[in-house]
Coordinates of C-alpha atoms and ligand atoms in Angstrom, one line a residue:
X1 CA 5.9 -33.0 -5.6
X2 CA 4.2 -31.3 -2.8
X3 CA 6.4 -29.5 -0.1
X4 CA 6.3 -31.5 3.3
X5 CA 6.7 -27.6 5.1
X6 CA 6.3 -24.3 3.9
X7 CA 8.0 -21.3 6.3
X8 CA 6.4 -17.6 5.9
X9 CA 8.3 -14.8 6.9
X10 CA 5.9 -11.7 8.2
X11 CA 2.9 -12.0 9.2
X12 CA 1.1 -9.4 8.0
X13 CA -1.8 -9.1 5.2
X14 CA 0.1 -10.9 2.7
X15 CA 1.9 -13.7 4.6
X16 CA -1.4 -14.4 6.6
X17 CA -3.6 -14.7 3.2
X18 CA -0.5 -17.2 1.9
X19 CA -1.4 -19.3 4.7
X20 CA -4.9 -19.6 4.2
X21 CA -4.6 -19.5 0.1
X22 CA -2.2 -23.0 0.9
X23 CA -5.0 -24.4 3.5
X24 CA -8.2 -23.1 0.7
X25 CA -5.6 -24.8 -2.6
X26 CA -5.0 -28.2 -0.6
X27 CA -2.0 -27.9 0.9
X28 CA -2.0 -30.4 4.2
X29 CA 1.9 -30.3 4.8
X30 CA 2.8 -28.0 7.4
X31 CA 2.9 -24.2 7.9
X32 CA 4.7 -21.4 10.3
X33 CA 3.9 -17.9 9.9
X34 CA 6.8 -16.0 11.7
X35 CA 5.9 -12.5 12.3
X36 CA 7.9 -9.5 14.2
X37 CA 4.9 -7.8 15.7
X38 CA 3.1 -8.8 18.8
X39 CA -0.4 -9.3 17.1
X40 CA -1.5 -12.0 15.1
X41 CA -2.0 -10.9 11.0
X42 CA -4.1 -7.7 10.3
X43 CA -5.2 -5.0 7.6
X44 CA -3.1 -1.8 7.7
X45 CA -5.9 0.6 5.8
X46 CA -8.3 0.9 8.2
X47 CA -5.0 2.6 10.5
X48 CA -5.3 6.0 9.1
X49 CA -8.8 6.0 8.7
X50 CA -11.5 4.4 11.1
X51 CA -9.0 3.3 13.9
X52 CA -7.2 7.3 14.2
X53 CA -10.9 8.7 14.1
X54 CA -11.5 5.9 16.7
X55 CA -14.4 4.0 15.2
X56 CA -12.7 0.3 14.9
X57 CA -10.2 -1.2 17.6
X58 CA -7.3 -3.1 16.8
X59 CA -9.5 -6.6 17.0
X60 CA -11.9 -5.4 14.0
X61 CA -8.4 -5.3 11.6
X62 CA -7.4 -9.0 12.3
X63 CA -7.6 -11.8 9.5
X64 CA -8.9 -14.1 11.8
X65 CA -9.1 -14.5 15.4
X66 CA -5.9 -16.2 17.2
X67 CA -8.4 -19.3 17.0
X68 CA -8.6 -19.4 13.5
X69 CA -5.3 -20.0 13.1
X70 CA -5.1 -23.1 15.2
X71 CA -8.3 -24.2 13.2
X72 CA -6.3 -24.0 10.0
X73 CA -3.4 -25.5 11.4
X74 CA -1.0 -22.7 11.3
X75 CA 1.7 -22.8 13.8
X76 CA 2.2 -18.9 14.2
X77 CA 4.6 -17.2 15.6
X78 CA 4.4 -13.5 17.0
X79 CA 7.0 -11.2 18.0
X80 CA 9.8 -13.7 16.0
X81 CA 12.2 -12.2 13.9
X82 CA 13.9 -14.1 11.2
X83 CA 17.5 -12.7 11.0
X84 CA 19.1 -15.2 8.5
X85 CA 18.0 -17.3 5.5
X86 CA 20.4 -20.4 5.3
X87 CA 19.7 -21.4 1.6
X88 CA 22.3 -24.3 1.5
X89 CA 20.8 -26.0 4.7
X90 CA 17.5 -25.0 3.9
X91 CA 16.4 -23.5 7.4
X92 CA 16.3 -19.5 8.7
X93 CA 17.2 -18.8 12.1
X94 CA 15.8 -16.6 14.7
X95 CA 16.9 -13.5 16.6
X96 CA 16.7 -16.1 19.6
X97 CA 19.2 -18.3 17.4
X98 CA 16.7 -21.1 17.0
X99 CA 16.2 -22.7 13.5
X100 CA 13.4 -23.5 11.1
X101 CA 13.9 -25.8 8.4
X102 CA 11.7 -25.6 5.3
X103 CA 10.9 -26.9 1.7
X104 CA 9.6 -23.7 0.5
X105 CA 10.4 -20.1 2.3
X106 CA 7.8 -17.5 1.5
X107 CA 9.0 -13.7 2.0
X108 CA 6.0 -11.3 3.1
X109 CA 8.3 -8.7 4.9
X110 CA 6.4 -5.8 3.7
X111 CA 8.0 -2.6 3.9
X112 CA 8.7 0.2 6.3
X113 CA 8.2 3.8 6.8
X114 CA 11.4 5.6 5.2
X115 CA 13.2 7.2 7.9
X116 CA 13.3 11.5 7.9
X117 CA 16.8 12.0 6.1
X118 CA 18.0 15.4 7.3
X119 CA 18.7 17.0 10.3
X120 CA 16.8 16.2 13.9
X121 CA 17.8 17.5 17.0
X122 CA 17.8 15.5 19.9
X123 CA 14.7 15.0 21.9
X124 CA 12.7 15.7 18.5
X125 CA 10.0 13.2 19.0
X126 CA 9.1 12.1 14.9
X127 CA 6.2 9.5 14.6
X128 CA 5.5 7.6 11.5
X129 CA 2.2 5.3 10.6
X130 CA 2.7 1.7 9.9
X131 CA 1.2 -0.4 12.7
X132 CA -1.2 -0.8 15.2
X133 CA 1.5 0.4 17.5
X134 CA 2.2 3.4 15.4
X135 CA -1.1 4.4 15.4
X136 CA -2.0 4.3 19.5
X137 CA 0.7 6.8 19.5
X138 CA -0.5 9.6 16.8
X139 CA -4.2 8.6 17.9
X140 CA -4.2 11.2 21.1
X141 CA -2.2 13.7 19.5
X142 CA -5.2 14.5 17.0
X143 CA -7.3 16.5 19.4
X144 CA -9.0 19.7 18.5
X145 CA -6.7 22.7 17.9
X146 CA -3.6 20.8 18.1
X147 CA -1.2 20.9 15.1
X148 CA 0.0 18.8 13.4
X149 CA 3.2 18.7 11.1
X150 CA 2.7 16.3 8.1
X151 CA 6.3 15.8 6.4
X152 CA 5.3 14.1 2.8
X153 CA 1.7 14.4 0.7
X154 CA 1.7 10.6 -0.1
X155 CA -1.6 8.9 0.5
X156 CA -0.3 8.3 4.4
X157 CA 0.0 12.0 4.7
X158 CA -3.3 12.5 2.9
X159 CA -5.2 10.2 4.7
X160 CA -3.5 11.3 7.9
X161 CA -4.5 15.0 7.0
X162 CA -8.2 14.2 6.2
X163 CA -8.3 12.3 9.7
X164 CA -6.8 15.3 11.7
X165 CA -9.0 17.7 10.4
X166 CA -12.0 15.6 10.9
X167 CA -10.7 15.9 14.5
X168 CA -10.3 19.1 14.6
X169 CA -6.5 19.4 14.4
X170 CA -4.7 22.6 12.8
X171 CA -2.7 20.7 10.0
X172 CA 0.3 21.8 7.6
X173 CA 1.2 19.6 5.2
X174 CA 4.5 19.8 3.7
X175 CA 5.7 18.3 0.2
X176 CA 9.2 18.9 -1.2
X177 CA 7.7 17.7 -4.5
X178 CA 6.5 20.3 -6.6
X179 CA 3.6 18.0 -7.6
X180 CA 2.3 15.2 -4.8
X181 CA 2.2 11.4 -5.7
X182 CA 4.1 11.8 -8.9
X183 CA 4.8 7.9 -9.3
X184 CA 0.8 6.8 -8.8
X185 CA -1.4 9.6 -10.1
X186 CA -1.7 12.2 -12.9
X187 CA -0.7 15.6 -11.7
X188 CA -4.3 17.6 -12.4
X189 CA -6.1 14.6 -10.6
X190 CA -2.9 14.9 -7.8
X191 CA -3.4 18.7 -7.5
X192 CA -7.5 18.6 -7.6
X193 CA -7.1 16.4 -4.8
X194 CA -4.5 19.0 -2.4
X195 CA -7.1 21.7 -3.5
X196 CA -9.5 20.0 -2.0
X197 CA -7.5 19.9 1.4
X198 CA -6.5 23.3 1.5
X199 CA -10.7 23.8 1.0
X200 CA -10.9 21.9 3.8
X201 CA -8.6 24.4 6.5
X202 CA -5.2 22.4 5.5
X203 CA -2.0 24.2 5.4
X204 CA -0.5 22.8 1.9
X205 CA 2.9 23.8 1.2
X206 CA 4.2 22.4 -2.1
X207 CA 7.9 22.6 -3.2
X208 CA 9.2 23.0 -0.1
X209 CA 12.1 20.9 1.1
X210 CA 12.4 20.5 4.9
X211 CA 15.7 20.9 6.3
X212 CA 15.7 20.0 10.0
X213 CA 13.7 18.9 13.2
X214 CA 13.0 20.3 16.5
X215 CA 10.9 20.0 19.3
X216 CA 8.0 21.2 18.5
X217 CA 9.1 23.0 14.9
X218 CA 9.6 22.5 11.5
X219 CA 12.8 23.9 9.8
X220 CA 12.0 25.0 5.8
X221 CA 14.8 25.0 3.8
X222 CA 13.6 28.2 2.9
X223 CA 14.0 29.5 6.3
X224 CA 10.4 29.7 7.3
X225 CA 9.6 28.0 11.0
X226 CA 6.1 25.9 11.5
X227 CA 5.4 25.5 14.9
X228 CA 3.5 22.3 16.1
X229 CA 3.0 20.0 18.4
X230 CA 3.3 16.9 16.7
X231 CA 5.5 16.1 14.0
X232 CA 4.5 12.9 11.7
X233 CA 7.0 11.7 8.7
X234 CA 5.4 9.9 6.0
X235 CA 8.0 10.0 2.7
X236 CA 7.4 6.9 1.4
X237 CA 8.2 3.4 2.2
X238 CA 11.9 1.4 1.9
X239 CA 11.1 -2.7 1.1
X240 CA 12.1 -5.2 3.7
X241 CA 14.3 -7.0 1.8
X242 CA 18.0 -7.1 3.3
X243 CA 17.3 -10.3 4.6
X244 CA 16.7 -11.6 0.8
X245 CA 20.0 -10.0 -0.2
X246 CA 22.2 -11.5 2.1
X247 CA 20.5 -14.7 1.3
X248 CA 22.2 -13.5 -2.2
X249 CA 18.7 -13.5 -4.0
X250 CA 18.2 -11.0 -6.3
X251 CA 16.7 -7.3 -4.9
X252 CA 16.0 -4.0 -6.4
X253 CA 13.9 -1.8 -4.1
X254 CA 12.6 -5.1 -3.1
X255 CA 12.4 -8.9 -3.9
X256 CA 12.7 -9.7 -7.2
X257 CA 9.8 -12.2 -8.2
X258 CA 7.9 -13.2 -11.5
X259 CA 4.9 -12.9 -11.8
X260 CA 4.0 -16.2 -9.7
X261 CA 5.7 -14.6 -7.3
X262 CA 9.0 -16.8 -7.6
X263 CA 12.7 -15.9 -6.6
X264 CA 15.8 -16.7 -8.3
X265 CA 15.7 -19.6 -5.9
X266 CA 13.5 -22.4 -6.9
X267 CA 11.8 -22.8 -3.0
X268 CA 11.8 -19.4 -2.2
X269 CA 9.1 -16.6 -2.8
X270 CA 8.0 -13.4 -2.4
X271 CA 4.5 -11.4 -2.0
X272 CA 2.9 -8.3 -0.7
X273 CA 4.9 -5.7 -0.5
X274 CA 8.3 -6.5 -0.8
X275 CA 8.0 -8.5 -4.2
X276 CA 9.4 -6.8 -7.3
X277 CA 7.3 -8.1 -10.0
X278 CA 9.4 -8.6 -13.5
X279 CA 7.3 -9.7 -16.8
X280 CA 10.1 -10.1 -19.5
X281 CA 7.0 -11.1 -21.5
X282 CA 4.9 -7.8 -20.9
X283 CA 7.9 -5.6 -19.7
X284 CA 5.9 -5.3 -16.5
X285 CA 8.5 -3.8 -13.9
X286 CA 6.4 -3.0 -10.6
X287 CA 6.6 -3.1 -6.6
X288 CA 2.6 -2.2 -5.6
X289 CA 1.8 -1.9 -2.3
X290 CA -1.8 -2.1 -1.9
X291 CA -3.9 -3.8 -0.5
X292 CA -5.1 -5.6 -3.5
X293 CA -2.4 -6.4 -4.2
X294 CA -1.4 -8.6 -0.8
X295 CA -4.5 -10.7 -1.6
X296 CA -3.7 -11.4 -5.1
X297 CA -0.1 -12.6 -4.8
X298 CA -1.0 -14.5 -1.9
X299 CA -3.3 -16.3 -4.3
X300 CA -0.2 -16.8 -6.8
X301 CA 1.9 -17.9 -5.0
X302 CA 0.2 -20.5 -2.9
X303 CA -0.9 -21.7 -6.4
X304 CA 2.4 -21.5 -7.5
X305 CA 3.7 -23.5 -4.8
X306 CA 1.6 -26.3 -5.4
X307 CA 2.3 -26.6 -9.1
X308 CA -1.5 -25.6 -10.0
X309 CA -2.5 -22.8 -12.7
X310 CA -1.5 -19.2 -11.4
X311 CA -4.3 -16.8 -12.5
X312 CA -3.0 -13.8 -15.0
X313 CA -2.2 -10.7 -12.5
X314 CA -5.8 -9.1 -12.3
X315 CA -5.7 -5.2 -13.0
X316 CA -3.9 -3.0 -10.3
X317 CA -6.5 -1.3 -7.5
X318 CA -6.0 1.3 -4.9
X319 CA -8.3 3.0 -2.9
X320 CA -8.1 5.9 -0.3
X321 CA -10.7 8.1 1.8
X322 CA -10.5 11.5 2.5
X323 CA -13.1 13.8 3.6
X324 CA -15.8 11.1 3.4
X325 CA -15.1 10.3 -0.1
X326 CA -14.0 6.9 -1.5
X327 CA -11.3 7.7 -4.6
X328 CA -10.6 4.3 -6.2
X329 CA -7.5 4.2 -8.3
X330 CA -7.7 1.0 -11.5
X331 CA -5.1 0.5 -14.2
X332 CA -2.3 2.9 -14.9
X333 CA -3.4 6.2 -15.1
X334 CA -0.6 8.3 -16.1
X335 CA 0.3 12.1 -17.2
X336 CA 0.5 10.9 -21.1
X337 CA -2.7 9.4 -21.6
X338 CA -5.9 11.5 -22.6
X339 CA -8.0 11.7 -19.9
X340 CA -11.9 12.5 -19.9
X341 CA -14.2 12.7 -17.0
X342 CA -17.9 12.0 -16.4
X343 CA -19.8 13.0 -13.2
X344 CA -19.7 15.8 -11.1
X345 CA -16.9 17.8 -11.4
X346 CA -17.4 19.3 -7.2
X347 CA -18.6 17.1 -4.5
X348 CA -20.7 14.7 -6.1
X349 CA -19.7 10.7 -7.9
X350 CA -17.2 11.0 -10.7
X351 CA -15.3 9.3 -13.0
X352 CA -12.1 10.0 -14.7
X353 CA -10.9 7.2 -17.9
X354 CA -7.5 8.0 -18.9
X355 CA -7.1 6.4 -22.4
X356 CA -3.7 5.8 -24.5
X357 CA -3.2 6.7 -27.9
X358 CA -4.7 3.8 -30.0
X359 CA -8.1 4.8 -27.6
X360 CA -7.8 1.5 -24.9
X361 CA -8.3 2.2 -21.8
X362 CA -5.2 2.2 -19.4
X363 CA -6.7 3.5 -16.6
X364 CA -9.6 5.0 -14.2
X365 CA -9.9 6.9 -11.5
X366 CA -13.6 7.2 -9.6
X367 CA -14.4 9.0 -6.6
X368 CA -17.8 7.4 -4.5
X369 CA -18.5 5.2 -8.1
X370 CA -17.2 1.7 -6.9
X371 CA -19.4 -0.3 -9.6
X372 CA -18.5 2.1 -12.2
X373 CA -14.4 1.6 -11.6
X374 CA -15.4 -2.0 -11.6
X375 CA -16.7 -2.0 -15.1
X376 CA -13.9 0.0 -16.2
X377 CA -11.6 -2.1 -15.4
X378 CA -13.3 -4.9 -17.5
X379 CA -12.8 -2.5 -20.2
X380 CA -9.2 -1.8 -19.1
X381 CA -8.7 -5.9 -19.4
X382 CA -10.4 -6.0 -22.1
X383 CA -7.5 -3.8 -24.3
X384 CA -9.8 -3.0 -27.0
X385 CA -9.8 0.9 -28.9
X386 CA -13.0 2.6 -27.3
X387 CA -15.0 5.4 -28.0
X388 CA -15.7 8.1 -25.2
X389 CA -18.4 8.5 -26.1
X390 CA -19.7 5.1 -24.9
X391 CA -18.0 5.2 -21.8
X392 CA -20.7 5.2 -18.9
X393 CA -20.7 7.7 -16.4
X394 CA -21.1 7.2 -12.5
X395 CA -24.8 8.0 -12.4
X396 CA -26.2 7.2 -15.8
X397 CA -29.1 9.3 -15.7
X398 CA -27.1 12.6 -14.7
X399 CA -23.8 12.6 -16.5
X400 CA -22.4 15.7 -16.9
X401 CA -19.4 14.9 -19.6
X402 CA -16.1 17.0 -18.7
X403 CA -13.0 16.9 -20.9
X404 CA -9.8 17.6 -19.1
X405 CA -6.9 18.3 -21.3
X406 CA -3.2 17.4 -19.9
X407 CA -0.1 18.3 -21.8
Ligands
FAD501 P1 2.9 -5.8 5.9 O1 1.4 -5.8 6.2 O2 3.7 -4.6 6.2 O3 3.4 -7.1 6.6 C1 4.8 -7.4 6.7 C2 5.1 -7.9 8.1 O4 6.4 -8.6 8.1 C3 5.2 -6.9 9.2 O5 4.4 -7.3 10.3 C4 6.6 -6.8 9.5 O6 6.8 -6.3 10.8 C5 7.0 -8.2 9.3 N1 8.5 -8.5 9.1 C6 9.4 -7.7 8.4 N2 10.6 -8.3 8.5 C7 10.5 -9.4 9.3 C8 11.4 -10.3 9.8 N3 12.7 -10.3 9.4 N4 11.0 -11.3 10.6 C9 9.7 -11.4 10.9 N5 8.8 -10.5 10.5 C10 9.2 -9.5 9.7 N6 -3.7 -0.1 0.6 C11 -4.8 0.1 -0.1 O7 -4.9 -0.5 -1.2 N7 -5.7 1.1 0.2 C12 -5.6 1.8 1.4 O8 -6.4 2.6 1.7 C13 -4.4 1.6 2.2 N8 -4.2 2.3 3.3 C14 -3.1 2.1 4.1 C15 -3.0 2.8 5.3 C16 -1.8 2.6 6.1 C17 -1.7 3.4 7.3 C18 -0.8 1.7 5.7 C19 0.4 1.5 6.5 C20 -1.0 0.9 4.5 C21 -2.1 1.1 3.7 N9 -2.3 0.4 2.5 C22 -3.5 0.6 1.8 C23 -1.3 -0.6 2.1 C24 -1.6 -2.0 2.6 O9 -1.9 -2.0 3.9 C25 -0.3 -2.8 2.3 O10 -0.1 -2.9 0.9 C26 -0.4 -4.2 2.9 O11 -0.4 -4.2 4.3 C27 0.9 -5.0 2.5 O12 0.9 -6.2 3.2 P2 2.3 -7.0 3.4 O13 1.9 -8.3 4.1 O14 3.0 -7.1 2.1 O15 3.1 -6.1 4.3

């Protein structure tokens, strides 16, 4: 039977496209979207890109305008934080200690910026880039000749780097990793890329553990100093999901969900972010966040909660831009798979397939080849043994074939 009310907690990209997904699938009951932040739903990518380099303002990022909302009848609620989930009366309460009751809960808590672990002194001012808010603060900071500490070469501190420079800020990035984004892409792809900012004037120190924060420097564990003038911490994300646990739902670096996005609790679900996909069937075992990936569980699990068919989880897909170039990220590109590249190897389009053992293709990465990374990952679903040879380039008439070897 259809739900009479459905509750969303955080309104951001994946709780706002729940609401509309419900409203677009048939849902007429009703809907709250409770959100923490002051503004209505909105895209996080374009923070570290267009709105730090000050070419989009804050209303370009929204889902829809305040208006649409009431259009769609969504009651939502800004700056409301949901503090409790009371799964035996079926209702959450509100920092304010009001209550909402519900027939189906929907968690899109997203995640937040992990916090520097070591040592800061005090009046150490550390700024981190999550939301709009986060980002009026770094935006004035990346002025010509300034510098900027980056703690953590993650994509934030990537794109963050690529932004300051086109800004003309002095940068140092600073990994403790010896290799960069070890969990998402293969290392020579992972180090290509941090070549490519020290080309462009970036400081990149790799293996190098930071052991405390002052104003205005960096502390190496090595004993080196970095002076700056702005220090920005971006380690990774921790999942929202301590409001699931104590709810006694079951959490592992976020919610755990299956693939239609459903809890251990019948009427309760999970998306963006925060979920935890398990496949027992596929031994799929996965938190994404992506962008991508908000849309499509939003998809799931509105379909999910009306009973209809939930469409088989689409291919993973990431993208990131630095230095003008667009680097799309499909499948599961990984360190053991055999990886061969078509395009140009410098500056220009390229396109690197990363294929398992039997010859399918698990993954692609392209850089300014959107269509092309789009095929592949027809190929990708497809799971069939290929031959490299066939594989298209990004420019067909100018494919220059490069074979990297990893061990
Ligand atoms: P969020 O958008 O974080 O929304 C969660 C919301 O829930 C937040 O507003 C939070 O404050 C609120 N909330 C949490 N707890 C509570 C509570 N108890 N009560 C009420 N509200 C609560 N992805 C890409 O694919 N490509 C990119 O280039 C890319 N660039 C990015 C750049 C930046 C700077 C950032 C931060 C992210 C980027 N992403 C990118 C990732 C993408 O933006 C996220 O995957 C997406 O925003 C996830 O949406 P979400 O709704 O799950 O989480």
């Amino acid at each position: 039977m259809s739900p009479q009310s459905v509750v969303i907690v955080g309104a951001g990209q994946a709780g706002g496209r729940t609401a509309q997904a419900l409203r677009q699938q048939g849902y007429a009951g009703t809907i709250a979207l409770l959100g923490d932040e002051s503004m209505p739903p909105y895209e996080r990518p374009p923070l570290s890109k267009d709105v730090l380099l000050g070419n989009a303002d804050a209303s370009s990022l929204l889902l829809l305008p305040e208006a649409g909302w009431r259009d769609l009848d969504v009651a939502l609620h800004c700056s409301a934080r949901v503090v409790e989930i009371d799964r035996s009366a079926r209702r959450i309460r509100l920092a304010d200690d009001t209550f909402m009751a519900f027939d189906r809960l929907v968690l899109a808590t997203g995640v937040r910026p992990r916090v520097f672990p070591g040592r800061v002194e005090v009046g150490t001012e550390l700024l981190y880039l999550r939301t709009i808010a986060d980002a009026a603060r770094l935006q004035p900071r990346l002025t010509k000749g300034k510098r900027i500490g980056i703690v953590g070469a993650g994509f934030i501190g990537l794109e963050l780097a690529s932004t300051a420079r086109a800004l003309g800020a002095e940068v140092t990035l600073i990994e403790a990793a010896a290799r960069p984004l070890a969990r998402l892409l293969p290392e020579a792809f992972a180090l290509e890329q941090l070549a490519r900012h020290s080309a462009r004037g970036v400081a990149v120190l790799l293996g190098q553990a930071v052991e405390r924060l002052a104003p205005g420097q960096i502390h190496l564990a090595s004993g080196r100093v970095i002076e700056v003038d702005t220090i920005v911490i971006g380690i990774g994300a921790r999942a929202n999901d301590e409001l699931a646990a104590a709810a006694g739902l079951a959490v592992r670096d976020g919610i755990l969900v299956d693939v239609a996005g459903r809890t251990c609790d019948r009427d309760i679900y999970a998306v963006g972010d925060v979920a935890r996909i398990v496949d027992a069937d596929t031994g799929r075992d996965d938190r994404l966040e992506s962008w991508r990936h908000a849309e499509n569980s939003a998809q799931a699990v509105a379909a999910s909660i009306l009973e209809l068919p939930v469409q088989p989880t689409p291919t993973p897909w990431f993208w990131s831009d630095q230095y003008g170039r667009n680097i799309q990220i499909a499948g599961r590109p990984d360190d053991s798979h055999r990886c061969v590249r078509k395009g140009d190897d410098h500056d220009g389009p390229q396109l690197t397939y990363y294929l398992d053992e039997s010859q399918r293709l698990r993954g692609a990465i392209g850089v300014d080849c959107a269509r092309e990374v789009r095929r592949a990952m027809k190929l990708i679903e497809a799971e069939s043994p290929i031959n490299v040879d066939d594989l298209p380039g990004p420019r067909a008439k100018a494919a220059v074939k490069v074979e990297v070897t990893v061990s």
